[in-house]
Structure formats: structure tokens, C-alpha cells
Amino acid sequence: MLNRYSIAAIGLMAVVVASYVFQFYFNLGYEISEQPSDWVDFGDFFNGLVSPLLSFVSLVLLIQSLNLQNQANTELRAEVRLNHKNERLRSFETYFFGLIEAQRSSFANFELEFIEEDGAKTLRGVCAIRALEDRIEAFRERNAQDSEIEEMLEKFDQDEHIYNTIRVFYNIVKMITERLSNENQFDETIRTNQFQTLISFTEFSQLRLVMICMQFMDYPSTDYLKNNHEFMAVLTDLGGGVDHY
């Protein structure tokens, strides 16, 4: 398809030819010669006149061809980068959902031992989290400080069930942040979507335990979560936070 440069070149050639016809045939009244020598001279003249124009047109077409080739190469490189990015995202999601399943399996074995008046009893999963929340509420009713609640939680976590649960969740958040970083050609929108998926696929009782630890416990994992602004923004938007207890 002709572009404006090719059209301009053809137009200029037509103008030059038309100007010569008008000047010599109509204006000066020259007639068409029947002498072969005149046609030979005219051929040499016309060749000298047209050759530079043809060279110019060839140069324009060559430049246009190079531009089209560069554009095609740019689009190809962009497509390769996009395919590479999509492949990394698919690889990440496979690993990501594997970790979520591992987190679910780990929480299925979560248990805490509670000392009651009639002796010790072990609660698992949702029941353990609810009982732990009841203990925190009882502490708050007598105006206990955060440090007292932290001490109480540490006593419950002698077997590190709480610590391990929060650490698994922390590792998934950290993986999202690092593998989907801007340096790896991902953006905040993709990370936000993955944080939303993580929170949605995490059992609600486990998520409440995570928020309890973020509020009261001084773990490296909880510090990381609280200082991860993108994760905290998603958690807050979904109704979570670090001050619910």
C-alpha cells in the first residue's frame, strides 16, 4: 500500500513530465520529431532526468521497508516479552495454589490445649480459634494490656502451632510480593489480585488467627505483614486489620 511519501514522489514525477510537455509542445510549439537521432538524444535526456527520481523513490521505499521491519521487530519483541510474562504468571499460579493447599492441610492439624477447671482439653481448627478469641475477649473485659495478651498467647503456643500457621501465611504473601515485583515486569494490580485470592482462599478462622498474631505477637513474619503496604491495603479493604481485638 502506498504511503504519503510514495504518492508525493509519483506526483512530483508527473508534475515534471507534464511541465515539459506543456512547455515544449504547447507553449513553444515544438513538434514530435521523426528523426531517430533526436529520439536517442531524448532517451538519454529522459534517462538522466528520471533516473534520479527513480533512485529517490527507491530510497523512500527502502526507508519505508526498514521502518516496517523495525515495527514488526518491535511488535515481535513485545509479544515475546508478553508470552514470557504470561508463562511466568502461569508457573507462579501453579506454585501459589499448591501453597494454598499446603496451608489448608497444615491448618487442618492446628490444635491448642486449654486448661479448664475440669482439666486440660485440646481443641482443633475453628473451635481452637474461637476459644482463643474468647480468652482474648475475657482479657479485654478486665482491661488487660496488649503485653498481657501476648504473654497469654505465648503460653498457648508452646508447641509453635500458632507460629507455624502465621509463618506459612507470611511465606505466601512474601512470594507474591517478590515473584510478582515491578522488576519482574508485573504491577500492583496483579499483586492485589493475588492478595485478594489468598485472603479469599484462606479459611476465615485461620485469617482471624493471622490478624490476632499481627496485633499482639512480635514475630518477624508479623512485622513483615504489617509493613507490606499493598497487602495491608487489600486486607483492610476486605474488612480485616490489626486492631480488631
Backbone as a ProteinNet text record, in pm:
[ID]
protein_1_A
[PRIMARY]
MLNRYSIAAIGLMAVVVASYVFQFYFNLGYEISEQPSDWVDFGDFFNGLVSPLLSFVSLVLLIQSLNLQNQANTELRAEVRLNHKNERLRSFETYFFGLIEAQRSSFANFELEFIEEDGAKTLRGVCAIRALEDRIEAFRERNAQDSEIEEMLEKFDQDEHIYNTIRVFYNIVKMITERLSNENQFDETIRTNQFQTLISFTEFSQLRLVMICMQFMDYPSTDYLKNNHEFMAVLTDLGGGVDHY
[TERTIARY]
85.6	0	88.5	57.4	138	113.3	225	210.1	223.6	221.6	222.2	353.8	464.6	592.7	594.6	544.9	541.1	447.6	333.5	238.4	299.6	371.8	435.6	540.5	619.1	722.7	661.3	557.8	490.5	427.6	369.9	309.6	412.4	530.6	636.5	683.2	696.2	736	632.8	506.2	401.1	403.7	429.7	435.3	550.7	667.1	783.8	755.6	701.3	672.1	568.1	464.6	359.5	412.9	504.5	559.1	641.3	716.8	794.6	702.6	600	505.5	439.7	397.2	331.7	427.7	551.5	645.7	686	724.1	779.6	672.4	564.9	466.8	360.1	309.6	201.4	253.4	350.7	395.9	492	592.2	691.5	654	556.1	507.4	597.5	682	768	682.6	722.1	652.5	734.5	664.5	732.9	822.3	949.7	1048.4	1034.4	1065.9	1066	1207.7	1308.2	1447.3	1491.7	1548.8	1597.1	1700.6	1786.6	1890.6	1828.4	1719.2	1651.8	1594	1539.5	1483.7	1592.8	1709.7	1823.1	1864.3	1875.7	1910.8	1803.7	1678.2	1569.7	1574.1	1606.8	1617.2	1725.4	1841.4	1949.2	1906.6	1839.8	1794.6	1691.1	1596.4	1489.7	1546.4	1644.7	1707.5	1780.3	1850.8	1919.4	1822.9	1704.8	1605	1533.4	1496.4	1413.4	1495.3	1619.1	1699.6	1712.5	1743.4	1749.1	1615.3	1505.6	1374.6	1347.2	1382.1	1363.3	1451.3	1572.2	1661	1601.5	1542.2	1478.7	1361.3	1279	1165.4	1214.1	1320	1375	1423.6	1487.8	1536.5	1420.7	1315.4	1197	1135	1121	1062.4	1150.4	1282.7	1374.7	1361.2	1353.8	1336.9	1205.7	1100.2	970.2	974.5	1044.7	1057.6	1131.1	1236.6	1310.5	1223.5	1142.9	1052.8	951.9	895.7	800.4	867.1	992.7	1065.1	1093.4	1134.4	1159.2	1031.7	920.1	792.1	754.4	775.7	745	833.9	962.8	1054.6	1014.7	972.8	928.9	806.6	710.1	589.7	623.4	717.6	757.5	824.8	914.1	980.2	878.9	781	677.3	595.1	565.1	487.8	567.2	697.5	782.2	787	801.8	803.6	670.5	559.4	428	410.2	452.8	441.8	526.6	646.3	734.5	672.3	611.9	545	427.5	345.8	231.2	275.7	386.5	437.3	483.9	550.7	593.8	474.4	368.8	249.2	180.6	174.2	114.8	196.2	328.8	414.6	394.1	383.3	359.1	226.7	120.9	-11.3	-14.9	57.7	64.8	126.8	237.9	305.4	219.9	154.6	72.7	-42.1	-117	-230	-182.6	-62.3	-5.3	22.2	73.1	98	-32.3	-134.6	-264.2	-318.9	-303.5	-348.9	-266	-134.5	-49.4	-88.7	-123.8	-168.4	-297.3	-389.6	-515.9	-490.5	-400.7	-369.3	-302.2	-213.7	-145.5	-243.2	-337.4	-432.4	-529.1	-548.7	-635.7	-580	-448	-384.3	-361.5	-413.3	-392.3	-470.3	-404.1	-469.5	-403.1	-482.5	-434.4	-489.6	-411.3	-453.9	-499.3	-620.4	-678.2	-692.5	-650.9	-662.1	-792.4	-881.6	-1009.6	-1014.4	-1120.8	-1135.8	-1144.1	-1200.8	-1214.5	-1100	-991.3	-873.8	-842.5	-739.8	-695.6	-777.2	-802.8	-870.4	-807.3	-801.6	-740.1	-848.9	-839.9	-934.5	-859.9	-929.5	-867	-937.8	-864.2	-920.4	-1004.6	-1126.4	-1216.7	-1247.5	-1269.5	-1301.9	-1188	-1065	-949.8	-941.3	-966.9	-960	-1070.3	-1190.1	-1299.9	-1270.3	-1217.2	-1182.7	-1072.9	-977.8	-870.7	-927	-1020.9	-1085	-1163.2	-1226	-1297.6	-1200.9	-1083.3	-983.5	-938.5	-916.8	-875.4	-984.7	-1109.3	-1221.2	-1229.7	-1205.7	-1207.6	-1097	-980	-870.3	-908.5	-971.7	-1009.7	-1115.2	-1202.2	-1307.1	-1249.9	-1133.8	-1068	-954	-965.6	-873.7	-727.5	-705.2	-568.1	-494.2	-364.4	-280	-241	-193.8	-152.5	-41.1	47.3	158.3	107.9	0.6	-56.3	-116.7	-184.1	-242.3	-131.4	-24.5	88.8	147.4	161.6	214.6	122	-7.7	-104	-93	-78.8	-66.7	61.1	168.4	294.2	282.1	205.3	184.6	104.7	8.1	-69.1	15.2	120.4	195.5	325.4	322.9	442.4	486.8	391.5	424.4	437.9	432.2	453.4	350	230.9	126.2	85.7	74.8	38.5	149.6	273.8	388.2	397.3	382.2	393.9	280.5	161.4	47.7	69.7	114.9	137.9	255.8	353.5	470.5	433.8	346.6	302.6	232.4	144.1	72.6	170.5	265.9	367.4	448.2	485.1	565	489.3	359	280.1	273.8	251.9	248.7	383.1	490.6	624.6	650.9	606.2	624.9	551.4	429.2	353.6	429.1	478.5	546.1	673.8	751.3	882.5	874	793.5	786.6	706.7	613.5	532.3	573.4	701.5	751.7	754.6	771.1	783.9	907.3	1013.9	1136.4	1114.5	1015.7	983.3	871.7	847.5	753.1	606.8	579.8	442.2	409.7	283	244.4	158.3	122	47.4	-89	-150.4	-282.5	-278.6	-176.6	-164.1	-139.2	-51.8	-25.6	-152.2	-227.1	-352	-448.7	-460.3	-549.4	-506.5	-375.3	-326.4	-346.1	-328	-355.6	-503.7	-590.2	-733.6	-764.6	-700.9	-721.6	-673.7	-556.8	-503.2	-598.1	-644.1	-733.9	-865.5	-915.4	-1042.6	-1031.8	-915.6	-898.3	-846.9	-812.4	-770.7	-894	-898.8	-1013.4	-1027.7	-1152.3	-1177.9	-1121.9	-1132.1	-1077.9	-926.1	-860.8	-715.7	-678.7	-757	-730.3	-745.4	-841.4	-857.2	-736	-682.1	-560.8	-443.8	-434	-328.5	-341.4	-462.6	-482.9	-455.3	-486.7	-453	-302.1	-228.5	-82.2	-25	-80.3	-32.9	-54.7	-159.7	-190.5	-108	-81.5	-22.5	118.2	153.7	279.2	391.7	510.4	628.1	714	660	732.8	790.4	902.5	949	842.9	769.4	666.1	553.3	510.7	402.3	449.9	576.3	630.6	631.3	668.8	670.8	530.9	432.7	295.9	244	269.2	219.7	286.5	409.5	482.8	468.5	394.3	367.1	242.2	262.9	152.6	48.3	92.2	-4	-92.5	-31.8	-111.1	-206.4	-157.6	-241.7	-358.2	-334.9	-443.2	-553.8	-514.7	-614.4	-687.5	-611.9	-673.2	-773.2	-736.6	-826	-950.8	-933	-1048.3	-1147	-1095.5	-1181.1	-1234.4	-1211.7	-1268.5	-1176.3	-1050.6	-954.7	-875	-774.1	-689.5	-611.1	-544	-457.4	-506.1	-629.6	-680	-823	-855.3	-991.9	-1013.7	-905.3	-919.4	-872.1
-119.9	0	124.1	219.2	339.8	431.2	486.7	585.3	724.1	823.9	961.7	997.4	932.7	962.8	910.3	789.2	733.2	813	850.1	930.1	1064.4	1125	1254.5	1240.7	1131.7	1111.7	1092	1008.3	986.9	1116.2	1192.1	1319.8	1416.2	1422.4	1511	1468.6	1338.1	1290.8	1331.3	1315.3	1352.2	1501.2	1582.1	1727.5	1764.6	1699.5	1730.7	1695.6	1575.4	1533.4	1625.8	1659.4	1746.1	1885.1	1934.2	2068.3	2072.4	1964.7	1960.1	1951.7	1869.6	1859.3	1993.3	2058.7	2187.8	2290.4	2296.6	2399.2	2382.1	2259.9	2241.2	2214.7	2148.8	2113.2	2221	2270	2368	2511.6	2541.6	2680	2718.7	2634.5	2667.4	2611.1	2527.8	2476.5	2373.9	2307.8	2203.2	2083.9	2023.3	1904.6	1780.9	1666	1540.7	1505	1483.4	1457.4	1315.1	1300.6	1167.8	1117.9	1195.3	1156.7	1062.3	945.4	851.5	914.9	998.7	1060.1	1148.5	1215.5	1300.1	1215.2	1100.3	1012.5	952.9	928	880.2	986.6	1111.1	1220.8	1238.7	1226.9	1241.8	1129.4	1007.8	895	918.3	969.9	999.3	1107.1	1209.3	1317.8	1267.7	1188.9	1140.3	1046.4	965.7	875	953.1	1059.9	1142.9	1215.4	1244.5	1314.4	1219.3	1102	1011	927.8	895.8	809.1	862.7	992.8	1042.7	1030.8	1054	1041.8	897.7	804.3	663.6	623.8	676.9	648.9	703	822.2	881.8	796.5	752.4	666.9	536.8	479	355.2	375.9	492.1	522.9	537.7	606.6	623.7	488.9	403.5	271.3	186.4	200.6	126.7	170.9	302.9	355.5	307.4	311.2	264.9	116.2	39.4	-103.3	-127.9	-48.7	-61.8	-23.4	81.4	122.7	12.7	-47	-155.9	-275.4	-302.7	-413.8	-387.1	-263.4	-227.6	-236.7	-192.1	-201	-346.4	-430.4	-572.7	-635.5	-597	-649.8	-603.7	-477	-425.1	-500.1	-521.7	-595.9	-739.8	-798.8	-936.2	-944.7	-848.4	-847.9	-827.7	-738.1	-715.4	-842.3	-913.3	-1037	-1143.9	-1149.9	-1246.9	-1215.6	-1085.4	-1046.4	-1078.9	-1053.5	-1082.8	-1232.6	-1312.8	-1458.3	-1507.5	-1449.9	-1487.6	-1448.8	-1330.2	-1284.4	-1375.1	-1409.6	-1497.3	-1635.5	-1683.1	-1813.7	-1810.3	-1702.4	-1690.2	-1679	-1609	-1596.2	-1731.7	-1810.9	-1944.7	-2032.7	-2023.2	-2100.1	-2056.9	-1925.5	-1874.3	-1925.8	-1920.7	-1960.4	-2108.4	-2190.8	-2332.7	-2350.3	-2281.2	-2288.1	-2223.4	-2114.3	-2038.1	-2123.2	-2186.5	-2267.8	-2394.3	-2439.8	-2550.8	-2511.9	-2389.8	-2341.5	-2320.6	-2271.3	-2253.2	-2388	-2490.2	-2623.7	-2676.3	-2650	-2691.6	-2618	-2489.7	-2412.7	-2471.9	-2509.4	-2568.1	-2700.7	-2781.8	-2910	-2889.3	-2789.8	-2760.7	-2713.9	-2628.4	-2576.5	-2685.1	-2787.7	-2898.6	-2969.5	-2957.9	-3020.4	-2921.4	-2800.8	-2698.8	-2735.9	-2724.9	-2753.7	-2675.1	-2645	-2576	-2648	-2645.6	-2708.5	-2601.1	-2615	-2519.1	-2585	-2511.5	-2559.6	-2507.6	-2597.7	-2563	-2612.9	-2577.6	-2620.3	-2772	-2834.4	-2980	-3050.8	-2976.1	-3036.2	-2977.6	-3031.2	-2982.6	-3046.9	-2967.9	-3021.9	-2962.1	-3041	-3000	-2969	-2849.4	-2807.5	-2792.4	-2820.1	-2816.4	-2717	-2664.3	-2582.8	-2466.3	-2458	-2346.7	-2336.5	-2450.1	-2448.1	-2388.5	-2419.5	-2365.3	-2213.7	-2164.3	-2019.6	-1948	-2003.4	-1940.2	-1935.4	-2044.8	-2046.1	-1944.5	-1930.4	-1832.7	-1690.8	-1664.1	-1532.8	-1504.9	-1608.1	-1589.8	-1551.8	-1612.2	-1578.1	-1432.4	-1390.7	-1251.7	-1155.8	-1188.9	-1104	-1094.6	-1207.2	-1205.7	-1116.5	-1120.1	-1032.7	-886.6	-856.7	-718.1	-668.2	-756.4	-714.4	-670.5	-721.1	-673.8	-576.2	-512.7	-405.8	-450.9	-569.7	-620.2	-545.6	-529.7	-465	-565.3	-511.2	-598.3	-692.9	-645.9	-729.8	-851	-835.1	-947.8	-1050	-1000.6	-1092.5	-1164	-1092.4	-1155	-1266.9	-1241.1	-1343.7	-1465.2	-1439.9	-1549.5	-1633.1	-1566.1	-1637.3	-1719.9	-1667	-1741.5	-1869.2	-1863.3	-1983.7	-2087.9	-2042.3	-2135.6	-2197.3	-2128.1	-2169.4	-2241.3	-2319.8	-2393.6	-2490.3	-2542.6	-2635.3	-2564.4	-2431.8	-2347.4	-2371	-2412.3	-2425.9	-2288.6	-2191.6	-2055.8	-1997.9	-2011.7	-1956.1	-2016.6	-2147.5	-2213.2	-2172.8	-2153	-2112.4	-1974.5	-1880.8	-1745.6	-1743.5	-1833.2	-1835.6	-1886.5	-1985.8	-2035.1	-1923.2	-1851.6	-1741.2	-1632.3	-1601.1	-1499.4	-1538.3	-1665.3	-1709.6	-1691.3	-1712.6	-1693.8	-1545.9	-1459.5	-1315.2	-1268.1	-1316.9	-1277.2	-1324.6	-1445.7	-1497	-1410.4	-1369.7	-1282.2	-1152	-1092.7	-963.5	-972.3	-1077.8	-1087.4	-1141.1	-1242.7	-1301.3	-1215.6	-1138	-1051.5	-905.6	-882.3	-746.5	-666.7	-536.5	-449.8	-486.8	-529.6	-567.9	-688.6	-770.1	-886.1	-856.2	-726.7	-678.8	-702.8	-712.8	-718.5	-586.8	-565.3	-438.9	-462.8	-353.1	-361.8	-427.2	-406	-464.4	-616.5	-675.9	-822	-869.6	-799.1	-839.1	-826.2	-719.2	-700	-815	-857.2	-969	-1097.1	-1119.4	-1240	-1232.8	-1113.8	-1097.6	-1124.4	-1074.4	-1099.1	-1248.3	-1316	-1460.4	-1534	-1495.9	-1560	-1544.2	-1422.9	-1397.4	-1472.5	-1476.7	-1544.5	-1695.6	-1753.4	-1898	-1942.7	-1848.9	-1883.3	-1897.7	-2005.6	-2024.8	-1905.3	-1865	-1743.2	-1751.7	-1866.9	-1881.5	-1866.9	-1920.4	-1904.8	-1759.2	-1690.9	-1549.8	-1468.2	-1503.3	-1433.5	-1457.7	-1579.5	-1608.5	-1524.9	-1509	-1424.6	-1281.7	-1228.6	-1091.2	-1079.1	-1184	-1183.6	-1173.9	-1254.8	-1252.9	-1118.8	-1061.8	-932.1	-824	-837.1	-734.4	-750.2	-874.8	-894.5	-953.2	-1032.1	-1105.9	-1030.5	-1045	-977.4	-1078.9	-1127.8	-1220.3	-1142.9	-1188.9	-1128.7	-1138.5	-1248.6	-1266.9	-1165.6	-1138.4	-1041.3	-899.6	-870.7	-738.3	-718.9	-823.8	-814.7	-788.6	-861.5	-844.4	-704.2	-654	-520.5	-410.9	-434.4	-333.2	-351.6	-453.3	-473.4	-391.7	-272.7	-177.5	-227.4	-293.9	-343.5	-452.3	-543.4	-648.5	-589.4	-495.7	-436.2	-359.2	-295.3	-221.6	-317.3	-433	-531.9	-588.8	-622.2	-678.5	-580.8	-453	-351.2	-334.5	-334.1	-320.3	-435.7	-552.5	-670	-684.6	-582.9	-583.6	-631.9	-662.8	-707.9	-592.8	-627.5	-524.5	-578.8	-488.5	-529.2	-472.2	-427.8	-369.8	-415.6	-537.9	-587.9	-649.8	-665	-727.8	-633.4
0	0	0	-87.5	-98.6	20.3	71.9	178.8	118.9	204.5	153.5	85.5	124.2	60	-83.4	-101.7	-237.1	-326.9	-274.4	-352.4	-389.8	-295.5	-323.5	-432.5	-428.7	-529.8	-668.1	-675.4	-804.4	-854.4	-764.2	-802.5	-858	-794.1	-843.4	-982.4	-1002.5	-1135.4	-1240.6	-1208.6	-1303.7	-1332.5	-1229.5	-1248.4	-1340.4	-1318.9	-1403.2	-1549.5	-1572.1	-1709.9	-1773.2	-1698.2	-1751.2	-1782	-1698.5	-1722.4	-1850.8	-1877.9	-2001.3	-2122.8	-2114.8	-2227.1	-2253.2	-2146.8	-2163.6	-2220.5	-2170.5	-2212.1	-2359	-2398.3	-2531.7	-2639	-2602.8	-2705.4	-2720.9	-2610.3	-2618	-2619.6	-2535.3	-2522.9	-2635	-2660.7	-2763.8	-2900.7	-2909	-3036.7	-3100.5	-3023.1	-3079.4	-3121.2	-3234.4	-3280.6	-3245.7	-3249.9	-3219.7	-3337.4	-3309.6	-3414.7	-3466.6	-3597.2	-3657.9	-3681.1	-3636.8	-3656.2	-3543.6	-3576.9	-3473.6	-3381.4	-3437.2	-3353.4	-3246.2	-3282.7	-3182.1	-3068	-3105.9	-3002.2	-2913.4	-2975.6	-2893.9	-2794.3	-2842.9	-2751.1	-2642.8	-2686.8	-2588.4	-2483.9	-2533.5	-2440.1	-2337.1	-2385	-2289.6	-2190.5	-2242.8	-2155.4	-2053.9	-2105.9	-2017	-1910.4	-1954.3	-1858	-1749.1	-1790.2	-1691.3	-1599.6	-1652.7	-1571.1	-1475.3	-1527.9	-1448.9	-1350.3	-1387.4	-1300.4	-1158	-1138.8	-1000.3	-927.5	-1004.1	-939.9	-898.8	-988.3	-953.2	-835.7	-833.3	-719.7	-590.3	-601.1	-483.5	-435.7	-532.8	-496.5	-433.5	-491	-435	-292.4	-269.1	-134.5	-36.7	-83.3	3	36.7	-64.9	-41.3	49.5	34.1	120.6	265.8	284.9	421.1	481	398.6	446.7	481.4	399.2	426.7	558	581.3	707.4	826.5	808.3	917.1	949.8	843.9	865.2	932	891	951.8	1098.9	1129.5	1269.5	1352.1	1292.9	1363.5	1389.7	1288.9	1306.3	1413.3	1413.3	1514.8	1654.3	1664.9	1794.9	1845.5	1756.2	1795.4	1832.7	1760.5	1790.7	1927	1955.5	2086.5	2198.5	2175.2	2276.8	2299	2190.2	2202.7	2277.2	2250	2320.4	2469.3	2502.7	2644.2	2711.2	2639.3	2696	2718.3	2621.4	2636.5	2752.7	2765	2875.6	3009	3013.8	3136.2	3170.5	3070.7	3094.9	3140.8	3084.2	3124.8	3269.9	3308.5	3448.2	3541.4	3496.4	3579.5	3596	3488.4	3499.6	3593.9	3582.3	3672.3	3816.7	3836.9	3972	4027.3	3946.9	3995.2	4031.6	3956.6	3991.9	4130.2	4152.5	4282.5	4390.6	4356.1	4450.7	4505.3	4415.6	4461.1	4532	4498.4	4573.5	4717.7	4738.4	4874.1	4950.6	4882.6	4949.6	4996.3	4912.9	4952.3	5069.2	5066.1	5177.8	5305.4	5292	5407.8	5465	5378.4	5424	5497	5442.2	5505.8	5640.6	5647.2	5773.1	5879.5	5840.4	5938.5	5985.5	5903.7	5944.7	6067.4	6088.8	6205	6319.1	6304.8	6408.1	6534.5	6649.2	6775.9	6888.2	6990	7109.9	7232.2	7336.4	7461.6	7559.5	7610	7703.5	7841.1	7942.8	8079.8	8138.7	8171.3	8230.7	8374.9	8444.5	8583.4	8594.9	8494.8	8498.1	8427.3	8402.6	8341.7	8204.4	8139.9	8009.4	7898.2	7794.9	7677.1	7552	7450.2	7324.3	7222.6	7165.1	7061.5	6930	6820.3	6689.1	6598.1	6502.5	6396.4	6442.2	6387.9	6415.9	6564.1	6630.1	6773.4	6854.7	6816.8	6889	6872	6751.4	6726.8	6803.8	6804.7	6878.5	7027.5	7082.2	7224.2	7254	7161	7179.7	7177.6	7088.8	7083.8	7211.9	7267.7	7394.5	7506	7506.5	7607.6	7591.3	7467.6	7443.6	7488.3	7456.4	7497.4	7649.4	7717.9	7864.5	7919.1	7856.1	7898.2	7876.7	7764.1	7734.7	7833.4	7878.2	7971.9	8105.7	8138.9	8261.6	8230.9	8111	8070.6	8065.9	8017.2	8004.9	7894	7911.4	7811.6	7702.3	7590.7	7480.3	7523.1	7608.9	7654	7731.8	7808.1	7882.5	7787.2	7684.1	7585.7	7509.1	7477.5	7409.9	7495.2	7624.2	7714.4	7719.1	7721.3	7721.4	7594.2	7479.2	7352.3	7347.2	7402.5	7403.9	7485.8	7594.5	7675.3	7597.4	7518.7	7437.1	7325.8	7286.3	7167.4	7203	7305.3	7344	7234.1	7160.3	7050.7	6916.1	6915.9	6796.9	6686.6	6723.4	6621.4	6567.2	6655.2	6610.9	6524.6	6570.5	6497.6	6357.4	6347.7	6217.1	6123.7	6178.7	6095.3	6035.5	6117.2	6066.8	5970	5991.6	5903.7	5764.1	5756.7	5625.5	5548.6	5615.7	5551.3	5508	5592.8	5561.6	5438.2	5427.4	5312.5	5181.3	5182.6	5060	5023	5122.8	5096.3	5042.7	5101.7	5057.2	4914.9	4882.7	4747.4	4645.8	4678.1	4587.9	4565.3	4672.5	4663.9	4582.2	4601.5	4537.3	4394.2	4372.5	4237.9	4140.6	4192.1	4105.7	4122.3	4141.7	4164.2	4034.6	4049	3931	3849.7	3917.8	3847.9	3757.1	3789.5	3706.4	3606.7	3582.9	3480.9	3519.4	3649.7	3697.4	3766.7	3797.3	3858.6	3981.9	4046.7	4172.1	4152.4	4036.9	4012	4019.3	3958.9	3961.9	4104.3	4177.3	4316.3	4401	4379.1	4453.8	4428.2	4302.9	4270	4340.9	4348	4414.1	4565.2	4623.6	4767.2	4796.1	4709.7	4726.8	4717.8	4622.8	4609	4733	4782.6	4903	5020.9	5044.2	5157.2	5139	5016.5	4990	5008.5	4974.7	4983.3	5119.7	5205.4	5341.6	5429.8	5507.3	5595.4	5689	5711.3	5787.1	5928.6	5990.5	6125.7	6125.8	6023.3	6014.1	5989.8	5905.9	5880.2	6008.6	6092.4	6220.4	6309.9	6305.2	6382	6331.8	6200.8	6143	6194.2	6196.9	6244.4	6393.9	6471	6613.7	6631.9	6557	6567	6521.8	6416.1	6368.1	6472.8	6552	6651.6	6779.1	6819.4	6952	6951.2	6850.8	6856	6786.3	6839.6	6785.5	6709.9	6599.4	6513.6	6394.7	6337.7	6211.5	6101.3	6100.2	5997.7	6013.3	6137.3	6157.4	6126.6	6159.3	6124.7	5973.9	5900.8	5754.8	5700.5	5751.4	5702.6	5730.6	5850.1	5885.5	5804	5760.4	5683.7	5532.8	5492.6	5349.8	5315.4	5263.1	5245.4	5145.6	5040.9	4941.8	5002.5	5076.4	5140.9	5243.6	5324.6	5428.2	5366.8	5252.3	5185.8	5142.1	5087.6	5044.8	5165.6	5270.7	5391.5	5452	5455.9	5511.7	5426	5294.3	5204.1	5220	5256.6	5272.2	5414.3	5497.1	5631.8	5740.5	5706.9	5807.2	5864.3	5943.9	6002	6119.5	6190.6	6302	6434.3	6440.3	6565.1	6594.3	6557.1	6576.1	6713.7	6789.3	6920.8	7031.6
[MASK]
+++++++++++++++++++++++++++++++++++++++++++++++++++++++++++++++++++++++++++++++++++++++++++++++++++++++++++++++++++++++++++++++++++++++++++++++++++++++++++++++++++++++++++++++++++++++++++++++++++++++++++++++++++++++++++++++++++++++++++++++++++++

